[in-house]
CSV table of C-alpha atoms in Angstrom, one decimal:
chain,number,residue,atom,x,y,z
X,33,MET,CA,7.7,25.7,-11.6
X,34,ASN,CA,4.9,23.8,-13.7
X,35,ARG,CA,1.1,22.3,-12.8
X,36,THR,CA,2.6,18.7,-12.7
X,37,PHE,CA,5.3,19.7,-10.6
X,38,LEU,CA,3.0,21.5,-8.1
X,39,TYR,CA,0.5,19.0,-8.2
X,40,ASN,CA,3.3,16.3,-7.0
X,41,VAL,CA,4.9,18.6,-4.7
X,42,SER,CA,1.0,19.3,-3.0
X,43,ALA,CA,-0.2,15.7,-3.0
X,44,ASN,CA,3.2,15.0,-1.0
X,45,ILE,CA,2.4,17.6,1.3
X,46,ILE,CA,-1.0,16.9,2.2
X,47,THR,CA,-0.3,13.2,1.9
X,48,PHE,CA,2.4,14.2,5.4
X,49,ILE,CA,0.4,16.4,7.1
X,50,LEU,CA,-2.0,13.4,7.2
X,51,MET,CA,0.6,10.9,8.4
X,52,MET,CA,1.5,13.4,11.1
X,53,LEU,CA,-2.1,13.9,12.0
X,54,MET,CA,-2.4,9.6,12.2
X,55,SER,CA,0.9,9.5,13.9
X,56,VAL,CA,-0.1,11.9,16.5
X,57,CYS,CA,-3.3,10.7,17.3
X,58,LEU,CA,-2.3,6.5,16.9
X,59,THR,CA,1.3,7.1,18.9
X,60,PRO,CA,0.0,7.9,22.6
X,61,TYR,CA,-3.2,5.6,22.2
X,62,ILE,CA,-1.0,3.0,21.1
X,63,VAL,CA,1.3,3.5,23.9
X,64,HIS,CA,-1.3,4.0,26.9
X,65,THR,CA,-3.6,0.7,25.5
X,66,LEU,CA,-0.4,-1.6,24.7
X,67,GLY,CA,2.3,-0.3,26.8
X,68,VAL,CA,5.7,1.7,26.1
X,69,GLU,CA,7.3,-2.2,26.1
X,70,ALA,CA,5.2,-3.6,23.5
X,71,PHE,CA,5.3,-0.4,21.3
X,72,GLY,CA,9.0,-0.4,21.0
X,73,LEU,CA,8.7,-4.0,19.8
X,74,ILE,CA,6.0,-3.2,17.2
X,75,HIS,CA,9.0,-0.6,15.7
X,76,LEU,CA,11.8,-2.7,16.4
X,77,THR,CA,10.0,-6.0,14.9
X,78,GLN,CA,9.2,-4.0,11.8
X,79,ASN,CA,13.2,-2.3,11.4
X,80,MET,CA,14.7,-5.6,11.7
X,81,ILE,CA,12.1,-7.2,8.8
X,82,ASN,CA,13.6,-4.4,6.7
X,83,TYR,CA,16.9,-5.3,6.6
X,84,LEU,CA,15.9,-8.4,4.5
X,85,SER,CA,15.9,-4.9,1.6
X,86,VAL,CA,19.4,-5.3,1.6
X,87,ILE,CA,18.5,-8.5,-0.7
X,88,THR,CA,15.4,-7.0,-2.5
X,89,ALA,CA,16.9,-4.0,-3.2
X,90,SER,CA,19.3,-5.0,-6.0
X,91,LEU,CA,15.8,-5.2,-8.1
X,92,SER,CA,14.0,-2.5,-6.9
X,93,ALA,CA,16.3,0.3,-6.5
X,94,VAL,CA,17.0,0.2,-9.7
X,95,VAL,CA,13.6,-1.3,-12.2
X,96,VAL,CA,12.3,2.2,-11.8
X,97,ARG,CA,15.8,4.1,-13.6
X,98,PHE,CA,15.9,1.2,-16.1
X,99,PHE,CA,12.3,0.9,-16.8
X,100,SER,CA,12.1,5.1,-16.8
X,101,VAL,CA,14.8,5.8,-18.6
X,102,ALA,CA,14.5,3.0,-21.9
X,103,ALA,CA,11.1,4.2,-21.9
X,104,HIS,CA,12.3,8.4,-22.7
X,105,LYS,CA,14.7,7.1,-24.9
X,106,GLY,CA,11.5,5.3,-26.7
X,107,GLU,CA,12.8,1.4,-26.4
X,108,MET,CA,9.5,0.6,-25.2
X,109,GLU,CA,10.8,-2.8,-25.6
X,110,GLN,CA,13.7,-3.3,-23.7
X,111,ALA,CA,11.8,-1.0,-21.0
X,112,GLN,CA,8.7,-4.0,-21.2
X,113,ARG,CA,10.9,-6.6,-20.5
X,114,TYR,CA,12.7,-4.6,-17.2
X,115,LEU,CA,9.4,-4.6,-16.1
X,116,ALA,CA,8.2,-8.3,-16.7
X,117,SER,CA,11.2,-9.4,-15.5
X,118,TYR,CA,10.8,-7.4,-12.2
X,119,PHE,CA,7.7,-8.9,-11.3
X,120,VAL,CA,9.1,-12.5,-11.8
X,121,SER,CA,11.8,-11.9,-10.1
X,122,SER,CA,10.3,-10.0,-7.0
X,123,ILE,CA,7.3,-12.7,-6.8
X,124,PHE,CA,9.7,-15.6,-6.6
X,125,LEU,CA,12.0,-14.0,-3.7
X,126,SER,CA,9.2,-12.4,-1.9
X,127,ILE,CA,7.6,-16.0,-1.0
X,128,SER,CA,11.5,-17.5,-0.5
X,129,LEU,CA,11.9,-14.1,1.9
X,130,PHE,CA,8.5,-15.0,3.6
X,131,LEU,CA,9.5,-18.5,4.2
X,132,LEU,CA,12.9,-17.0,5.8
X,133,CYS,CA,10.1,-14.8,8.3
X,134,VAL,CA,8.5,-17.6,9.4
X,135,LEU,CA,11.4,-19.4,10.5
X,136,LEU,CA,13.2,-16.9,11.7
X,137,SER,CA,10.0,-15.9,13.8
X,138,HIS,CA,10.8,-18.9,15.8
X,139,GLN,CA,13.8,-17.3,17.3
X,140,LEU,CA,13.4,-13.9,17.2
X,141,VAL,CA,12.3,-13.9,21.6
X,142,ASP,CA,15.7,-15.9,22.0
X,143,TRP,CA,18.0,-13.2,19.7
X,144,LEU,CA,16.3,-9.5,22.2
X,145,HIS,CA,14.7,-8.8,25.3
X,146,VAL,CA,11.1,-9.4,24.9
X,147,PRO,CA,9.0,-9.8,28.0
X,148,ALA,CA,7.6,-13.6,28.1
X,149,TYR,CA,3.9,-12.2,28.0
X,150,LEU,CA,4.6,-10.9,25.0
X,151,ALA,CA,6.8,-13.3,23.4
X,152,LYS,CA,4.0,-15.0,21.3
X,153,ASP,CA,2.0,-11.9,19.8
X,154,THR,CA,5.7,-11.0,18.8
X,155,GLN,CA,6.5,-13.8,17.1
X,156,ILE,CA,2.8,-13.1,15.1
X,157,ALA,CA,3.5,-9.4,14.2
X,158,PHE,CA,7.4,-10.4,12.6
X,159,MET,CA,5.9,-12.9,10.3
X,160,LEU,CA,2.9,-10.4,9.8
X,161,GLY,CA,5.6,-7.5,8.5
X,162,GLY,CA,7.3,-9.8,7.0
X,163,LEU,CA,4.4,-10.2,4.6
X,164,LEU,CA,4.3,-6.6,4.8
X,165,PHE,CA,7.6,-6.2,3.4
X,166,MET,CA,7.0,-8.9,0.7
X,167,LEU,CA,3.7,-6.5,-0.3
X,168,ASN,CA,5.7,-3.6,-0.6
X,169,PHE,CA,8.2,-4.9,-2.3
X,170,VAL,CA,6.4,-6.2,-5.2
X,171,MET,CA,4.6,-3.1,-5.4
X,172,SER,CA,7.9,-1.6,-6.3
X,173,GLY,CA,7.8,-2.4,-9.7
X,174,ILE,CA,3.8,-0.9,-9.9
X,175,GLY,CA,5.2,2.6,-9.0
X,176,ALA,CA,7.4,2.7,-12.2
X,177,ALA,CA,4.0,4.1,-13.6
X,178,PRO,CA,3.9,6.8,-12.1
X,179,PHE,CA,7.5,8.0,-11.6
X,180,TYR,CA,7.7,7.5,-15.8
X,181,ALA,CA,5.1,9.9,-16.1
X,182,ASN,CA,6.1,12.1,-13.7
X,183,LYS,CA,2.5,11.9,-12.0
X,184,LEU,CA,3.7,11.0,-8.1
X,185,TYR,CA,0.5,12.3,-7.1
X,186,VAL,CA,-0.9,8.9,-7.7
X,187,SER,CA,1.6,7.1,-5.7
X,188,SER,CA,0.4,9.5,-2.8
X,189,VAL,CA,-2.9,8.7,-3.1
X,190,GLY,CA,-2.5,4.9,-2.6
X,191,GLN,CA,-0.5,6.0,0.9
X,192,ALA,CA,-2.7,8.0,1.9
X,193,ILE,CA,-5.6,5.3,1.1
X,194,GLN,CA,-3.3,3.0,2.9
X,195,MET,CA,-2.8,5.2,6.1
X,196,PHE,CA,-6.2,5.8,6.7
X,197,CYS,CA,-7.6,1.5,6.0
X,198,ARG,CA,-4.3,0.8,8.7
X,199,ALA,CA,-5.8,3.3,11.2
X,200,LEU,CA,-9.4,2.6,10.7
X,201,VAL,CA,-8.5,-1.3,11.0
X,202,ILE,CA,-6.3,-0.7,14.3
X,203,VAL,CA,-8.9,1.0,16.1
X,204,PHE,CA,-11.5,-1.5,15.0
X,205,LEU,CA,-9.6,-4.5,16.3
X,206,PHE,CA,-8.3,-2.5,19.7
X,207,THR,CA,-12.5,-1.6,20.0
X,208,VAL,CA,-13.8,-5.6,19.3
X,209,THR,CA,-11.2,-7.5,20.5
X,210,THR,CA,-8.3,-7.5,23.1
X,211,PRO,CA,-5.5,-5.5,21.8
X,212,ALA,CA,-2.2,-7.0,20.9
X,213,ILE,CA,1.1,-6.3,18.8
X,214,TRP,CA,-0.1,-7.9,16.0
X,215,HIS,CA,-3.0,-6.0,15.4
X,216,ILE,CA,-0.6,-3.4,14.6
X,217,PRO,CA,1.4,-4.7,11.2
X,218,LEU,CA,-2.0,-6.9,10.4
X,219,ALA,CA,-3.7,-3.4,9.8
X,220,ALA,CA,-0.7,-2.2,7.9
X,221,VAL,CA,-1.4,-5.4,5.6
X,222,ILE,CA,-4.9,-4.7,4.9
X,223,GLY,CA,-4.4,-1.3,3.7
X,224,SER,CA,-1.3,-2.5,2.0
X,225,PHE,CA,-4.1,-4.4,-0.5
X,226,ALA,CA,-6.0,-0.9,-0.5
X,227,ALA,CA,-3.3,0.6,-1.9
X,228,MET,CA,-2.3,-2.4,-4.0
X,229,GLY,CA,-5.4,-2.2,-5.6
X,230,ILE,CA,-5.4,1.5,-6.4
X,231,GLY,CA,-1.5,1.3,-7.9
X,232,ILE,CA,-2.4,-1.1,-10.5
X,233,TYR,CA,-5.4,0.9,-11.4
X,234,TYR,CA,-3.5,3.7,-12.5
X,235,PHE,CA,-0.7,1.0,-13.3
X,236,LYS,CA,-3.2,0.2,-16.3
X,237,LYS,CA,-4.1,4.5,-17.0
X,238,LEU,CA,-0.4,5.7,-16.9
X,239,ILE,CA,1.3,3.0,-19.0
X,240,PRO,CA,-1.3,1.4,-21.1
X,241,TRP,CA,1.3,0.4,-23.8
X,242,PHE,CA,2.4,-1.8,-21.3
X,243,SER,CA,1.2,-5.4,-21.6
X,244,PHE,CA,2.6,-8.3,-18.8
X,245,GLN,CA,3.7,-10.9,-21.2
X,246,TRP,CA,6.1,-14.5,-20.4
X,247,ARG,CA,8.2,-13.7,-24.1
X,248,HIS,CA,9.5,-10.5,-21.9
X,249,VAL,CA,10.8,-12.2,-19.2
X,250,SER,CA,14.2,-12.3,-19.7
X,251,LEU,CA,16.9,-13.7,-17.9
X,252,SER,CA,19.6,-11.2,-19.2
X,253,SER,CA,17.1,-8.3,-17.7
X,254,SER,CA,17.0,-9.2,-14.5
X,255,LEU,CA,20.8,-9.6,-14.3
X,256,THR,CA,21.1,-6.7,-16.0
X,257,LEU,CA,18.8,-5.4,-12.7
X,258,VAL,CA,20.5,-6.8,-10.3
X,259,ARG,CA,24.2,-6.4,-11.2
X,260,SER,CA,23.6,-2.5,-11.8
X,261,GLY,CA,21.7,-3.3,-7.9
X,262,VAL,CA,24.3,-4.9,-6.5
X,263,TRP,CA,25.9,-1.8,-5.2
X,264,HIS,CA,23.0,-0.6,-4.1
X,265,SER,CA,22.1,-3.4,-2.1
X,266,LEU,CA,25.6,-3.1,-0.4
X,267,GLU,CA,24.2,1.2,-0.2
X,268,GLN,CA,21.2,-0.3,1.4
X,269,MET,CA,23.1,-2.0,4.4
X,270,GLY,CA,24.7,0.7,5.3
X,271,ILE,CA,21.7,3.0,5.3
X,272,LEU,CA,20.2,0.9,7.9
X,273,LEU,CA,22.8,0.4,10.0
X,274,PHE,CA,22.7,4.5,11.0
X,275,LEU,CA,18.6,4.5,9.9
X,276,GLN,CA,17.2,1.2,11.5
X,277,ILE,CA,19.3,-0.1,13.6
X,278,ASP,CA,18.8,2.5,16.5
X,279,LEU,CA,16.1,0.3,17.8
X,280,LEU,CA,18.1,-2.9,17.8
X,281,MET,CA,20.8,-1.2,20.0
X,282,THR,CA,18.6,0.0,22.4
X,283,ASN,CA,17.2,-2.8,23.0
X,284,LEU,CA,20.2,-4.8,23.4
X,285,LEU,CA,22.4,-2.2,25.2
X,286,ILE,CA,19.5,-0.8,27.6
X,287,GLY,CA,16.2,-2.6,27.3
X,288,ALA,CA,13.0,-2.8,26.3
X,289,GLU,CA,11.8,0.1,28.1
X,290,ALA,CA,13.7,2.1,26.8
X,291,THR,CA,13.0,0.8,23.8
X,292,GLY,CA,9.8,1.6,23.5
X,293,GLN,CA,10.1,5.6,25.0
X,294,TYR,CA,12.8,5.8,22.2
X,295,ALA,CA,10.3,4.5,19.3
X,296,ALA,CA,8.0,6.7,20.7
X,297,ILE,CA,10.5,10.0,20.0
X,298,LEU,CA,11.6,8.5,16.4
X,299,GLN,CA,8.0,9.5,15.3
X,300,PHE,CA,8.6,12.7,14.6
X,301,PRO,CA,12.3,12.5,13.1
X,302,LEU,CA,10.4,9.9,11.1
X,303,LEU,CA,8.1,11.9,9.6
X,304,LEU,CA,10.6,14.7,9.1
X,305,ARG,CA,12.3,11.7,6.8
X,306,THR,CA,9.9,10.8,5.4
X,307,LEU,CA,8.5,14.5,3.8
X,308,ALA,CA,12.0,14.9,2.9
X,309,GLY,CA,12.1,11.7,1.1
X,310,THR,CA,8.7,12.1,-0.6
X,311,LEU,CA,10.0,16.0,-1.8
X,312,ALA,CA,12.8,14.7,-3.0
X,313,VAL,CA,11.7,12.0,-5.1
X,314,VAL,CA,9.1,14.9,-6.9
X,315,PHE,CA,12.4,15.5,-8.3
X,316,ALA,CA,13.9,12.5,-9.4
X,317,PRO,CA,11.6,11.9,-12.2
X,318,THR,CA,13.1,15.5,-14.1
X,319,ILE,CA,16.5,14.3,-13.3
X,320,THR,CA,16.4,10.9,-14.9
X,321,LYS,CA,14.4,13.1,-18.4
X,322,LEU,CA,17.3,15.5,-18.0
X,323,TYR,CA,19.9,13.0,-18.1
X,324,SER,CA,18.3,10.7,-20.3
X,325,ASN,CA,17.9,13.8,-22.5
X,326,GLN,CA,21.7,14.5,-22.7
X,327,ASP,CA,21.4,17.9,-20.9
X,328,GLU,CA,23.8,17.4,-18.0
X,329,GLN,CA,23.8,21.5,-17.3
X,330,GLY,CA,20.2,21.9,-17.2
X,331,LEU,CA,20.4,18.9,-14.6
X,332,ILE,CA,22.7,20.9,-12.6
X,333,ARG,CA,20.6,23.8,-12.6
X,334,TYR,CA,17.7,21.7,-11.4
X,335,ALA,CA,19.4,19.3,-8.6
X,336,ALA,CA,20.7,23.1,-7.3
X,337,LYS,CA,17.1,24.4,-7.2
X,338,ALA,CA,16.0,21.3,-5.9
X,339,ILE,CA,18.3,21.7,-2.6
X,340,LYS,CA,16.7,25.1,-1.9
X,341,TRP,CA,13.3,24.8,-2.4
X,342,SER,CA,13.2,20.9,-0.4
X,343,GLY,CA,15.3,22.1,2.2
X,344,LEU,CA,12.5,25.3,2.3
X,345,PHE,CA,9.6,22.7,2.7
X,346,VAL,CA,11.7,20.9,5.7
X,347,ALA,CA,13.3,24.1,7.9
X,348,PHE,CA,10.4,25.1,9.1
X,349,PRO,CA,8.8,21.7,10.5
X,350,ALA,CA,12.3,20.9,11.7
X,351,ALA,CA,12.7,23.6,13.4
X,352,LEU,CA,9.3,23.8,14.9
X,353,LEU,CA,10.1,20.4,16.1
X,354,GLY,CA,13.2,21.5,17.8
X,355,GLY,CA,11.9,24.9,19.2
X,356,LEU,CA,8.9,23.8,20.6
X,357,ALA,CA,10.0,19.8,22.4
X,358,GLY,CA,9.7,20.3,25.9
X,359,PRO,CA,5.5,21.5,25.4
X,360,LEU,CA,5.6,19.1,22.7
X,361,MET,CA,6.5,15.9,24.5
X,362,LEU,CA,4.6,17.4,27.8
X,363,LEU,CA,1.4,17.3,25.9
X,364,TRP,CA,1.6,14.7,23.3
X,365,LEU,CA,2.9,11.3,25.7
X,366,GLY,CA,2.5,13.0,28.9
X,367,PRO,CA,5.0,13.8,32.3
X,368,ALA,CA,7.2,10.5,31.9
X,369,PHE,CA,8.2,11.6,28.4
X,370,GLU,CA,9.3,15.6,28.9
X,371,GLU,CA,12.5,15.4,29.8
X,372,LEU,CA,13.1,13.4,26.4
X,373,LYS,CA,13.2,16.4,24.6
X,374,TRP,CA,16.4,16.7,24.2
X,375,LEU,CA,16.4,13.6,22.3
X,376,LEU,CA,14.0,15.6,19.9
X,377,MET,CA,16.2,19.0,19.9
X,378,ILE,CA,19.3,16.2,18.6
X,379,HIS,CA,17.0,15.1,15.6
X,380,ALA,CA,15.4,18.2,14.9
X,381,ALA,CA,19.1,19.6,14.7
X,382,TYR,CA,20.7,17.6,12.3
X,383,LEU,CA,18.1,17.0,10.2
X,384,CYS,CA,17.8,20.6,9.3
X,385,LEU,CA,21.1,20.1,8.3
X,386,THR,CA,21.1,17.2,6.1
X,387,LEU,CA,17.7,16.5,5.0
X,388,MET,CA,17.8,19.3,2.4
X,389,PHE,CA,20.5,17.6,0.4
X,390,LEU,CA,18.2,14.4,-0.6
X,391,PRO,CA,17.5,15.5,-3.7
X,392,LEU,CA,21.1,15.2,-5.0
X,393,THR,CA,20.5,11.1,-3.9
X,394,TYR,CA,18.2,10.5,-7.6
X,395,VAL,CA,22.1,12.2,-9.5
X,396,PRO,CA,24.8,9.1,-9.4
X,397,PRO,CA,22.0,6.8,-10.0
X,398,ALA,CA,20.4,8.6,-13.2
X,399,PHE,CA,25.0,8.4,-14.4
X,400,ASN,CA,24.6,5.1,-13.8
X,401,ARG,CA,27.0,5.6,-10.6
X,402,PHE,CA,26.4,3.2,-7.7
X,403,LYS,CA,29.9,1.9,-6.4
X,404,VAL,CA,31.4,4.8,-4.4
X,405,PRO,CA,27.9,5.7,-3.1
X,406,ALA,CA,27.3,1.9,-1.3
X,407,VAL,CA,31.2,1.9,-0.4
X,408,VAL,CA,30.9,5.1,1.2
X,409,THR,CA,27.3,4.4,3.2
X,410,LEU,CA,28.5,1.0,4.3
X,411,ILE,CA,31.5,2.2,5.8
X,412,LEU,CA,29.3,4.6,7.5
X,413,GLY,CA,26.8,2.6,8.6
X,414,ALA,CA,29.4,0.6,10.2
X,415,SER,CA,30.4,3.3,12.1
X,416,ASN,CA,27.5,4.5,13.2
X,417,VAL,CA,27.5,1.1,15.0
X,418,LEU,CA,30.8,1.3,16.6
X,419,PHE,CA,29.8,5.2,17.0
X,420,ALA,CA,26.7,4.5,19.3
X,421,TYR,CA,28.3,1.0,21.0
X,422,GLY,CA,31.2,4.0,22.5
X,423,LEU,CA,28.9,6.5,23.1
X,424,THR,CA,26.1,4.9,24.9
X,425,GLN,CA,28.5,1.5,27.3
X,426,LEU,CA,32.2,3.5,27.3
X,427,LEU,CA,30.7,7.0,27.7
X,428,GLN,CA,27.4,6.2,29.3
X,429,LEU,CA,25.5,8.5,27.4
X,430,GLY,CA,22.6,6.4,27.1
X,431,LEU,CA,20.2,7.2,24.0
X,432,TYR,CA,21.8,10.0,23.8
X,433,GLY,CA,24.8,8.7,22.9
X,434,ILE,CA,22.9,6.9,19.8
X,435,ALA,CA,21.0,9.9,18.9
X,436,SER,CA,24.4,11.5,18.8
X,437,ALA,CA,26.1,8.7,16.7
X,438,GLY,CA,23.3,9.1,14.1
X,439,ALA,CA,23.6,12.8,14.1
X,440,ILE,CA,27.2,12.8,13.3
X,441,VAL,CA,26.8,9.9,10.5
X,442,LEU,CA,24.3,11.3,8.7
X,443,LEU,CA,25.8,14.6,8.8
X,444,MET,CA,29.2,13.1,6.8
X,445,LYS,CA,27.5,11.6,4.5
X,446,ASN,CA,24.7,14.0,3.2
X,447,ILE,CA,26.8,17.2,4.0
X,448,VAL,CA,30.3,16.0,3.0
X,449,PHE,CA,30.1,13.1,0.8
X,450,LEU,CA,26.9,13.7,-1.1
X,451,PRO,CA,27.7,17.5,-2.8
X,452,PHE,CA,30.9,16.7,-3.4
X,453,TYR,CA,30.5,13.4,-4.9
X,454,THR,CA,27.6,15.0,-7.0
X,455,ALA,CA,29.9,17.4,-8.1
X,456,LYS,CA,32.6,16.0,-9.2
X,457,ILE,CA,30.9,13.3,-11.2
X,458,THR,CA,28.8,16.3,-13.3
X,459,LYS,CA,32.0,17.6,-13.2
X,460,GLN,CA,31.1,20.8,-11.5
X,461,LYS,CA,33.0,22.9,-8.4
X,462,SER,CA,33.3,21.2,-5.4
X,463,THR,CA,31.1,23.7,-3.8
X,464,ILE,CA,28.7,24.4,-6.0
X,465,PHE,CA,25.9,23.3,-4.2
X,466,TYR,CA,26.3,24.5,-0.8
X,467,LYS,CA,25.5,28.6,-1.5
X,468,HIS,CA,22.0,27.1,-1.9
X,469,THR,CA,21.5,26.1,1.7
X,470,VAL,CA,22.0,29.3,3.0
X,471,VAL,CA,18.5,30.2,2.8
X,472,PRO,CA,17.0,27.7,4.2
X,473,LEU,CA,19.7,27.5,7.4
X,474,LEU,CA,18.8,31.2,8.2
X,475,GLY,CA,15.2,30.1,7.8
X,476,ALA,CA,15.3,27.3,10.4
X,477,VAL,CA,17.6,29.7,13.0
X,478,PHE,CA,14.9,32.0,12.6
X,479,ILE,CA,11.5,30.0,13.5
X,480,TRP,CA,13.7,28.1,16.3
X,481,GLY,CA,14.5,31.5,17.9
X,482,PHE,CA,11.3,32.1,17.5
X,483,CYS,CA,9.9,29.7,19.4
X,484,ALA,CA,12.7,29.5,21.9
X,485,CYS,CA,11.8,33.3,23.2
X,486,ILE,CA,7.9,32.6,23.0
X,487,GLN,CA,9.0,29.9,25.9
X,488,ALA,CA,11.1,32.4,27.8
X,489,VAL,CA,8.2,34.4,28.2
X,490,TYR,CA,5.3,32.6,28.3
X,491,ASP,CA,4.8,28.9,29.7
X,492,VAL,CA,2.4,26.8,26.9
X,493,THR,CA,0.6,24.4,28.4
X,494,SER,CA,-2.1,23.4,25.8
X,495,TRP,CA,-2.7,22.0,22.6
X,496,TRP,CA,-4.7,25.2,21.6
X,497,GLU,CA,-1.6,27.2,22.6
X,498,LEU,CA,1.0,24.9,20.8
X,499,PHE,CA,-1.2,25.4,17.7
X,500,CYS,CA,-1.5,29.2,17.8
X,501,ILE,CA,2.6,29.3,18.1
X,502,GLY,CA,2.7,27.2,15.1
X,503,GLY,CA,0.6,29.0,12.7
X,504,ILE,CA,2.0,33.0,13.8
X,505,GLY,CA,5.6,30.9,13.1
X,506,PHE,CA,4.2,29.6,9.9
X,507,ILE,CA,2.7,33.3,9.0
X,508,LEU,CA,5.8,34.6,10.1
X,509,TYR,CA,8.0,32.0,8.1
X,510,MET,CA,5.9,32.8,4.6
X,511,GLY,CA,6.9,36.8,5.3
X,512,TYR,CA,10.2,34.9,5.7
X,513,LEU,CA,10.2,33.0,2.0
X,514,TYR,CA,8.4,36.0,0.3
X,515,LEU,CA,11.2,38.2,0.9
X,516,LEU,CA,14.1,36.6,1.0
X,517,ALA,CA,13.7,33.1,-0.5
X,518,GLY,CA,12.4,34.0,-3.8
X,519,THR,CA,14.5,36.5,-6.5
X,520,LYS,CA,12.7,39.6,-7.4
X,521,GLN,CA,11.6,38.2,-10.8
X,522,GLU,CA,10.0,35.3,-8.7
X,523,ARG,CA,7.7,38.1,-6.1
X,524,ILE,CA,6.9,40.2,-9.3
X,525,GLN,CA,5.4,36.7,-10.9
X,526,LEU,CA,3.9,35.6,-7.1
X,527,MET,CA,2.3,39.2,-7.6
X,528,ARG,CA,0.5,39.2,-11.0
X,529,LYS,CA,-0.5,36.0,-10.9
X,530,VAL,CA,-2.5,36.6,-6.9
X,531,LYS,CA,-4.1,39.5,-9.0
X,532,GLN,CA,-5.0,37.9,-12.0
X,533,ALA,CA,-6.8,35.6,-9.5
X,534,ALA,CA,-8.4,38.2,-7.9
X,535,ALA,CA,-9.5,39.7,-10.9
X,536,ALA,CA,-11.0,36.7,-12.7
X,537,ARG,CA,-12.5,35.9,-9.5
X,538,ALA,CA,-14.4,39.5,-9.2
X,539,VAL,CA,-15.4,39.0,-12.8
X,540,SER,CA,-17.3,35.7,-11.9
X,541,ARG,CA,-19.3,37.0,-9.4
């Protein structure tokens, strides 16, 4: 592992921890201040706005790839055309989509189960959420700089600043004014502007050779991005259908109160997905660079290691979440939410299995293969809607039906399709990636079993006890990693570095 990789991983983990702390503290604060129905509508409106990514993904999902490949090949003029064309296209498209959000906001309360007293606030929140989405769309181009330079910790700094600003603004608005739903997206917009300032500063610093000029704005470059991105748009549609349809279906099939309960439950699974996504993207620049250098064997070896280490990072928090779901729900949101611990366990269980394969999602784009993943994802997304409806309405499983449907579909996509398709396009054996999942899965079972054994003999009733169990579990997991996760050579190198650090410290004293 080189220094840049360690910086990227460390920054992403620190950002995740901050995000988790913010969520743990803000979620009960918002739920108890605004009410469970209002909390559900906050996340539901943002999820609905995210459906617009089906349109924007045709540009934002591929610009980083095309820019990086061109720049790594030394085609700087072409790289500048891709990025300049993206900025102009994204700004014009953002304005158009924001106007669409304003128009749709007037129909929103007629489509959803929205209490009358929350109708106006929900409309305002939807428009502010649209503005937030458009800001993030434009900022995707700014993210090309840290991706190309393989300095993703820069993006993590921006995310951390955005989270702090958002939290401070929420607390400020709730304190000095009457709390309202639209305060949440407004705080996110303010935080996004702060992150944009940081992003622009580092954008200029990391790629000083880029300068926006109108002569670089090219219709042909935009069309190239759109032609490759149209398949990603279809894939994004499928992703939305099995990752961000839950709250909408809950609202339509069950009601507003259940939407709020499920939105609260989803906070931790969303954090796990965020952790896995931020870890996976750390491997993406190297995967793209190896492909650009036509080092396919190096790419395969690197992708296999990425699965192993991504799985090991995610296995511990996922297993801890599932193993301590009961006391966590009781202490976090109160007795009214304790029975929903089984929902949290369902999410934790399938995320342990599926999230480790996320680094492979960056291999098909590197090979410019978008069509098959898009079609398969779209089919699976549609299947999720049908499964959720059937399990919820026909079998009367309620929220457990929606959670189970998502688990089935994600298992099919990440465990069956993704490794097999990646092996096919790289001309490897179909089972090449599975052997790297054994150690992470055994680690997850070990930690989950440890938590279950503790609760079998001891009643966890305080945050302090919960943290102590988590701390002991972490120590045990580190021992597991040392003994089983690393090779003998890696353990020897680790001990040598520890001894060298200790010796250097003794000399400095």
